[in-house]
Every structure is written in structure tokens, then in C-alpha cells.
Tab-separated table of C-alpha atoms and ligand atoms in Angstrom:
chain	number	residue	atom	x	y	z
A	1	UNK	CA	-0.110	0.273	0.056
A	2	UNK	CA	1.468	3.478	-1.064
A	3	UNK	CA	-0.274	5.950	0.411
A	4	UNK	CA	-2.607	5.487	3.779
A	5	UNK	CA	-5.693	7.407	3.350
A	6	UNK	CA	-7.147	9.085	6.720
A	7	UNK	CA	-9.324	7.401	8.732
A	8	UNK	CA	-11.947	9.612	10.543
A	9	UNK	CA	-13.268	8.455	13.706
A	10	UNK	CA	-15.490	11.043	15.982
A	11	UNK	CA	-13.097	13.068	17.447
A	12	UNK	CA	-9.989	11.628	16.056
A	13	UNK	CA	-8.312	11.093	12.727
A	14	UNK	CA	-5.851	8.290	12.205
A	15	UNK	CA	-3.557	9.253	9.468
A	16	UNK	CA	0.230	8.373	8.398
A	17	UNK	CA	2.933	9.501	10.662
A	18	UNK	CA	5.040	12.414	9.701
A	19	UNK	CA	8.401	13.785	10.434
A	20	UNK	CA	7.219	16.513	12.386
A	21	UNK	CA	5.752	13.805	15.085
A	22	UNK	CA	8.748	12.510	16.164
A	23	UNK	CA	9.329	15.103	19.020
A	24	UNK	CA	5.812	14.296	20.374
A	25	UNK	CA	6.214	10.539	20.028
A	26	UNK	CA	9.620	10.852	21.947
A	27	UNK	CA	7.775	12.612	24.919
A	28	UNK	CA	4.365	10.640	25.168
A	29	UNK	CA	6.042	7.017	24.307
A	30	UNK	CA	9.152	8.166	26.394
A	31	UNK	CA	7.032	7.996	29.520
A	32	UNK	CA	7.841	4.494	31.368
A	33	UNK	CA	3.959	4.605	32.090
A	34	UNK	CA	3.150	3.999	28.480
A	35	UNK	CA	6.305	1.483	27.578
A	36	UNK	CA	5.879	-0.519	30.386
A	37	UNK	CA	3.160	-2.607	29.097
A	38	UNK	CA	3.927	-2.558	25.755
A	39	UNK	CA	5.957	-5.444	24.063
A	40	UNK	CA	8.452	-3.593	22.498
A	41	UNK	CA	8.763	0.297	23.242
A	42	UNK	CA	12.458	0.742	24.876
A	43	UNK	CA	13.021	2.647	28.182
A	44	UNK	CA	14.688	5.145	27.968
A	45	UNK	CA	13.379	6.497	24.416
A	46	UNK	CA	16.518	7.455	23.007
A	47	UNK	CA	17.179	10.377	20.519
A	48	UNK	CA	16.752	9.572	16.949
A	49	UNK	CA	14.428	6.457	17.731
A	50	UNK	CA	11.655	8.075	16.782
A	51	UNK	CA	13.160	9.642	13.626
A	52	UNK	CA	13.864	6.322	12.393
A	53	UNK	CA	10.570	4.214	13.255
A	54	UNK	CA	8.510	7.051	11.643
A	55	UNK	CA	10.985	7.036	8.372
A	56	UNK	CA	11.041	3.087	8.365
A	57	UNK	CA	7.172	2.704	8.163
A	58	UNK	CA	6.474	3.681	4.599
A	59	UNK	CA	8.763	0.689	2.882
A	60	UNK	CA	7.348	-1.724	5.906
A	61	UNK	CA	3.771	-0.306	4.583
A	62	UNK	CA	4.441	-0.903	0.790
A	63	UNK	CA	6.360	-4.274	1.135
A	64	UNK	CA	3.010	-5.563	3.078
A	65	UNK	CA	4.629	-5.980	6.439
A	66	UNK	CA	2.970	-3.543	8.988
A	67	UNK	CA	0.628	-0.437	8.822
A	68	UNK	CA	1.116	2.373	11.480
A	69	UNK	CA	-1.437	4.897	11.898
A	70	UNK	CA	-0.798	8.082	13.980
A	71	UNK	CA	-3.735	8.892	16.328
A	72	UNK	CA	-4.793	12.403	16.180
A	73	UNK	CA	-7.091	14.453	18.192
A	74	UNK	CA	-9.323	16.687	15.679
A	75	UNK	CA	-9.839	19.434	17.985
A	76	UNK	CA	-6.247	20.272	19.078
A	77	UNK	CA	-4.559	18.676	16.533
A	78	UNK	CA	-2.378	16.946	18.906
A	79	UNK	CA	-0.664	13.280	18.205
A	80	UNK	CA	-2.367	11.228	21.000
A	81	UNK	CA	-0.825	7.771	19.979
A	82	UNK	CA	-0.298	5.119	17.562
A	83	UNK	CA	-1.943	2.107	16.355
A	84	UNK	CA	-0.261	-0.540	13.932
A	85	UNK	CA	-1.179	-3.766	12.112
A	86	UNK	CA	1.610	-6.218	11.599
A	87	UNK	CA	0.834	-8.159	8.582
A	88	UNK	CA	0.734	-12.313	8.759
A	89	UNK	CA	2.877	-13.795	5.726
A	90	UNK	CA	0.219	-14.335	3.946
A	91	UNK	CA	-1.676	-11.075	4.482
A	92	UNK	CA	-4.999	-13.038	6.059
A	93	UNK	CA	-4.559	-11.674	9.393
A	94	UNK	CA	-2.668	-9.358	11.342
A	95	UNK	CA	-1.845	-8.309	15.117
A	96	UNK	CA	-3.062	-5.154	16.386
A	97	UNK	CA	-1.189	-3.070	18.913
A	98	UNK	CA	-1.517	0.331	20.250
A	99	UNK	CA	-0.322	2.905	22.887
A	100	UNK	CA	-2.070	6.415	23.806
A	101	UNK	CA	-0.011	9.075	25.616
A	102	UNK	CA	-1.046	9.263	29.252
A	103	UNK	CA	-2.494	12.853	29.133
A	104	UNK	CA	-4.786	11.071	27.118
A	105	UNK	CA	-5.893	7.822	28.669
A	106	UNK	CA	-9.341	6.887	29.866
A	107	UNK	CA	-11.266	9.070	26.992
A	108	UNK	CA	-12.502	6.260	25.354
A	109	UNK	CA	-9.449	6.993	22.352
A	110	UNK	CA	-8.057	3.408	22.358
A	111	UNK	CA	-11.219	1.943	21.739
A	112	UNK	CA	-12.277	4.218	19.244
A	113	UNK	CA	-8.970	3.851	17.171
A	114	UNK	CA	-9.003	0.248	17.645
A	115	UNK	CA	-12.575	0.005	16.003
A	116	UNK	CA	-11.116	2.324	13.037
A	117	UNK	CA	-8.474	-0.071	12.849
A	118	UNK	CA	-10.536	-3.406	12.639
A	119	UNK	CA	-12.852	-1.424	9.910
A	120	UNK	CA	-9.634	-0.746	8.095
A	121	UNK	CA	-7.955	-4.226	8.362
A	122	UNK	CA	-11.585	-5.842	7.222
A	123	UNK	CA	-12.889	-3.945	4.662
A	124	UNK	CA	-10.172	-2.094	3.116
A	125	UNK	CA	-7.308	-4.733	3.612
A	126	UNK	CA	-9.964	-7.631	3.383
A	127	UNK	CA	-8.293	-9.687	6.086
A	128	UNK	CA	-10.083	-12.635	7.464
A	129	UNK	CA	-8.612	-12.174	11.062
A	130	UNK	CA	-7.213	-9.453	13.245
A	131	UNK	CA	-6.012	-10.463	17.090
A	132	UNK	CA	-4.044	-8.802	19.954
A	133	UNK	CA	-2.495	-9.562	23.219
A	134	UNK	CA	-2.038	-8.021	26.257
A	135	UNK	CA	-0.439	-8.384	29.420
A	136	UNK	CA	-2.808	-9.810	32.285
A	137	UNK	CA	-1.858	-6.800	34.751
A	138	UNK	CA	-2.780	-4.372	31.855
A	139	UNK	CA	-6.619	-5.104	32.497
A	140	UNK	CA	-7.100	-1.378	30.492
A	141	UNK	CA	-5.906	-3.044	27.285
A	142	UNK	CA	-8.261	-5.786	27.724
A	143	UNK	CA	-11.117	-3.652	28.352
A	144	UNK	CA	-10.388	-1.993	24.823
A	145	UNK	CA	-10.137	-5.047	23.305
A	146	UNK	CA	-13.853	-6.422	24.800
A	147	UNK	CA	-15.227	-2.628	24.061
A	148	UNK	CA	-14.189	-2.950	20.545
A	149	UNK	CA	-15.863	-6.199	20.023
A	150	UNK	CA	-13.231	-8.489	20.150
A	151	UNK	CA	-13.432	-11.873	21.565
A	152	UNK	CA	-11.288	-13.342	24.567
A	153	UNK	CA	-9.320	-16.355	23.198
A	154	UNK	CA	-7.092	-17.611	26.130
A	155	UNK	CA	-4.180	-17.136	28.548
A	156	UNK	CA	-0.849	-18.031	27.979
A	157	UNK	CA	1.306	-17.845	31.081
A	158	UNK	CA	5.021	-16.463	30.867
A	159	UNK	CA	4.415	-15.996	27.503
A	160	UNK	CA	7.509	-13.589	26.975
A	161	UNK	CA	9.846	-11.549	29.028
A	162	UNK	CA	9.782	-8.083	29.725
A	163	UNK	CA	12.034	-5.900	32.219
A	164	UNK	CA	13.620	-8.968	33.413
A	165	UNK	CA	10.220	-10.763	34.466
A	166	UNK	CA	8.192	-13.135	32.654
A	167	UNK	CA	4.551	-11.907	31.614
A	168	UNK	CA	1.040	-13.614	31.458
A	169	UNK	CA	-0.693	-12.655	28.191
A	170	UNK	CA	-4.099	-12.645	27.298
A	171	UNK	CA	-5.581	-13.065	24.104
A	172	UNK	CA	-8.069	-11.771	21.957
A	173	UNK	CA	-9.095	-11.984	18.284
A	174	UNK	CA	-12.095	-11.317	15.800
A	175	UNK	CA	-12.756	-12.770	12.320
A	176	UNK	CA	-14.090	-10.857	9.376
A	177	UNK	CA	-17.612	-12.315	9.854
A	178	UNK	CA	-18.094	-10.907	13.273
A	179	UNK	CA	-17.009	-7.422	12.594
A	180	UNK	CA	-19.899	-5.019	12.660
A	181	UNK	CA	-19.674	-1.222	11.621
A	182	UNK	CA	-21.427	0.553	13.930
A	183	UNK	CA	-19.968	3.572	12.756
B	201	COA	C1	-4.018	0.720	27.586
B	201	COA	C2	-4.316	1.583	27.033
B	201	COA	C3	-4.004	1.599	25.210
B	201	COA	C4	-5.847	2.153	27.230
B	201	COA	O1	-5.910	3.397	26.433
B	201	COA	P1	-7.479	4.401	26.483
B	201	COA	O2	-7.466	5.320	25.478
B	201	COA	O3	-7.621	4.693	28.197
B	201	COA	O4	-8.542	3.410	26.670
B	201	COA	P2	-10.095	3.780	26.844
B	201	COA	O5	-10.344	4.932	27.216
B	201	COA	O6	-10.460	3.290	25.119
B	201	COA	O7	-10.674	2.502	27.420
B	201	COA	C5	-9.797	2.247	28.549
B	201	COA	C6	-10.514	1.221	29.628
B	201	COA	O8	-10.292	0.771	30.296
B	201	COA	C7	-10.612	0.744	32.163
B	201	COA	N1	-9.295	1.230	32.878
B	201	COA	C8	-8.552	1.696	32.961
B	201	COA	N2	-7.534	1.640	33.897
B	201	COA	C9	-8.219	0.532	34.354
B	201	COA	C10	-7.545	-0.313	35.522
B	201	COA	N3	-6.386	-0.172	36.071
B	201	COA	N4	-8.379	-1.871	35.296
B	201	COA	C11	-9.304	-1.700	34.969
B	201	COA	N5	-9.745	-1.192	33.882
B	201	COA	C12	-9.190	0.092	33.809
B	201	COA	C13	-11.175	2.414	31.470
B	201	COA	O9	-12.179	2.366	32.809
B	201	COA	C14	-12.020	1.823	30.337
B	201	COA	O10	-12.947	1.165	30.456
B	201	COA	P3	-14.452	1.260	30.663
B	201	COA	O11	-15.094	2.622	29.275
B	201	COA	O12	-15.399	0.590	30.646
B	201	COA	O13	-14.598	2.507	31.713
B	201	COA	C15	-3.492	3.231	27.505
B	201	COA	O14	-3.531	2.984	28.908
B	201	COA	C16	-1.623	2.766	27.306
B	201	COA	O15	-1.591	3.015	25.973
B	201	COA	N6	-1.152	2.278	28.225
B	201	COA	C17	0.384	1.761	27.627
B	201	COA	C18	0.693	1.151	26.067
B	201	COA	C19	-0.079	-0.222	26.271
B	201	COA	O16	-0.448	-0.561	26.833
B	201	COA	N7	-0.707	-0.408	25.103
B	201	COA	C20	-1.552	-1.273	25.089
B	201	COA	C21	-0.442	-2.746	24.832
B	201	COA	S1	-1.308	-4.063	24.913
């Protein structure tokens, strides 16, 4: 996919990242409370990482590996977070992952963004399945998956190591036939 059309979802717009988002990415993702419950965000978040991450996104998208959206608050034009799909090898399925900057938590933004990206995955990309996982200690993310209509698929104890500790992981998924466009 060469270009990424913006998706309008109520108070949010999901769009491709731009170079000038890098500083805000570093600030928001640089908060340990945001990195802590993700699988991959490093801490500390070194200078240059956000620029490199943003720069690599077009190639990942064009080569069909990953599609990442910046989540922007329309009223303030502020970047609030990120949401992305990592595509499986046959492009029938994808894993979705997301983070929201701490100043914007608990306003329903992750849920809205996830609903928007599920629609994009099933309608635009024509995927059959989207799945996600969260650390069991990250109940807010499980709630987001439930509110977006994903189904609980099971628990994987001690699934991976993060910050030197083994994490129990809960899996959620949605099949194309279960997806409903409820606006
Ligand atoms: C998890 C995260 C994405 C949630 O984003 P958000 O925009 O605040 O999510 P929403 O507002 O859409 O929904 C949050 C829900 O979790 C609930 N919640 C918040 N903190 C909670 C907690 N400690 N325990 C249980 N539920 C909690 C909220 O009440 C809300 O549910 P409700 O609408 O039923 O009241 C955000 O906290 C985040 O980015 N965390 C760090 C990165 C991360 O964990 N990413 C996900 C990796 S799987």
C-alpha cells in the first residue's frame, strides 16, 4: 500500500505519521508508564529512535509488513498515540497493537482507534482475522479489546520476558464475519 488515506473516527483522525511527529512520539512513548505494558517500546526512549521509526514506516507498509497510523485529536491537532497492524505472511491476518499518551488516557481514544483499525483491516485490507494480546496486569487494554468487540481467546502464562520478568498474556481476536460497522 503506497499511500495511507486518513480515517476519521469521531474526535480522532488516524493518519500516516509525519517527520514532525517525532518529538511528540519521544515525549509520549518516552513515559515509562506507556512503555511498561507494551511488548517493544524501549526505555529510556533514546534521541533519534522516533525519527528512525517514522522513517521506516513507508517501506514496511509498501512491502506489506506493517501499517501504522498516528492517532490525532482533531480539536487540538495533537498527536495522542499510535496504532498499527503487523501483517501475517499470507496477509490473511494481522496483529494489532496500540499505545495512547498518558495525558489522553480514559477518554475512549484507544477503543475508538481500535474500532477504526478493525474496520480498515476487514474492509480495506480484506483480512480474515485480527488478533491482539495484552499483559494480564494491563486490564485497561483488555477492556479496550472487549469494548471494540474482540473475543477473549485464552491465556498464555509466562509468555515473554519484559523488564526482566515473565509476563502472563491474554489473547483476543476477531474474525471478519464477526465485524460490524457500528459507525
Ligand atoms: C491501554 C491503553 C491503550 C488504554 O487507552 P485508553 O485510551 O485510556 O483506553 P479507553 O479510554 O478506550 O478505555 C480504557 C478502559 O479501561 C478501563 N481502565 C482504565 N484503567 C484500568 C485499570 N487499571 N483496570 C481496569 N480497567 C481500567 C477504563 O475504565 C476504560 O473502560 P470503561 O470504558 O469500561 O470505563 C493505554 O492505557 C496505554 O496506551 N497504555 C500503555 C501502552 C499499552 O499498554 N498499550 C497496549 C498494549 S496491549
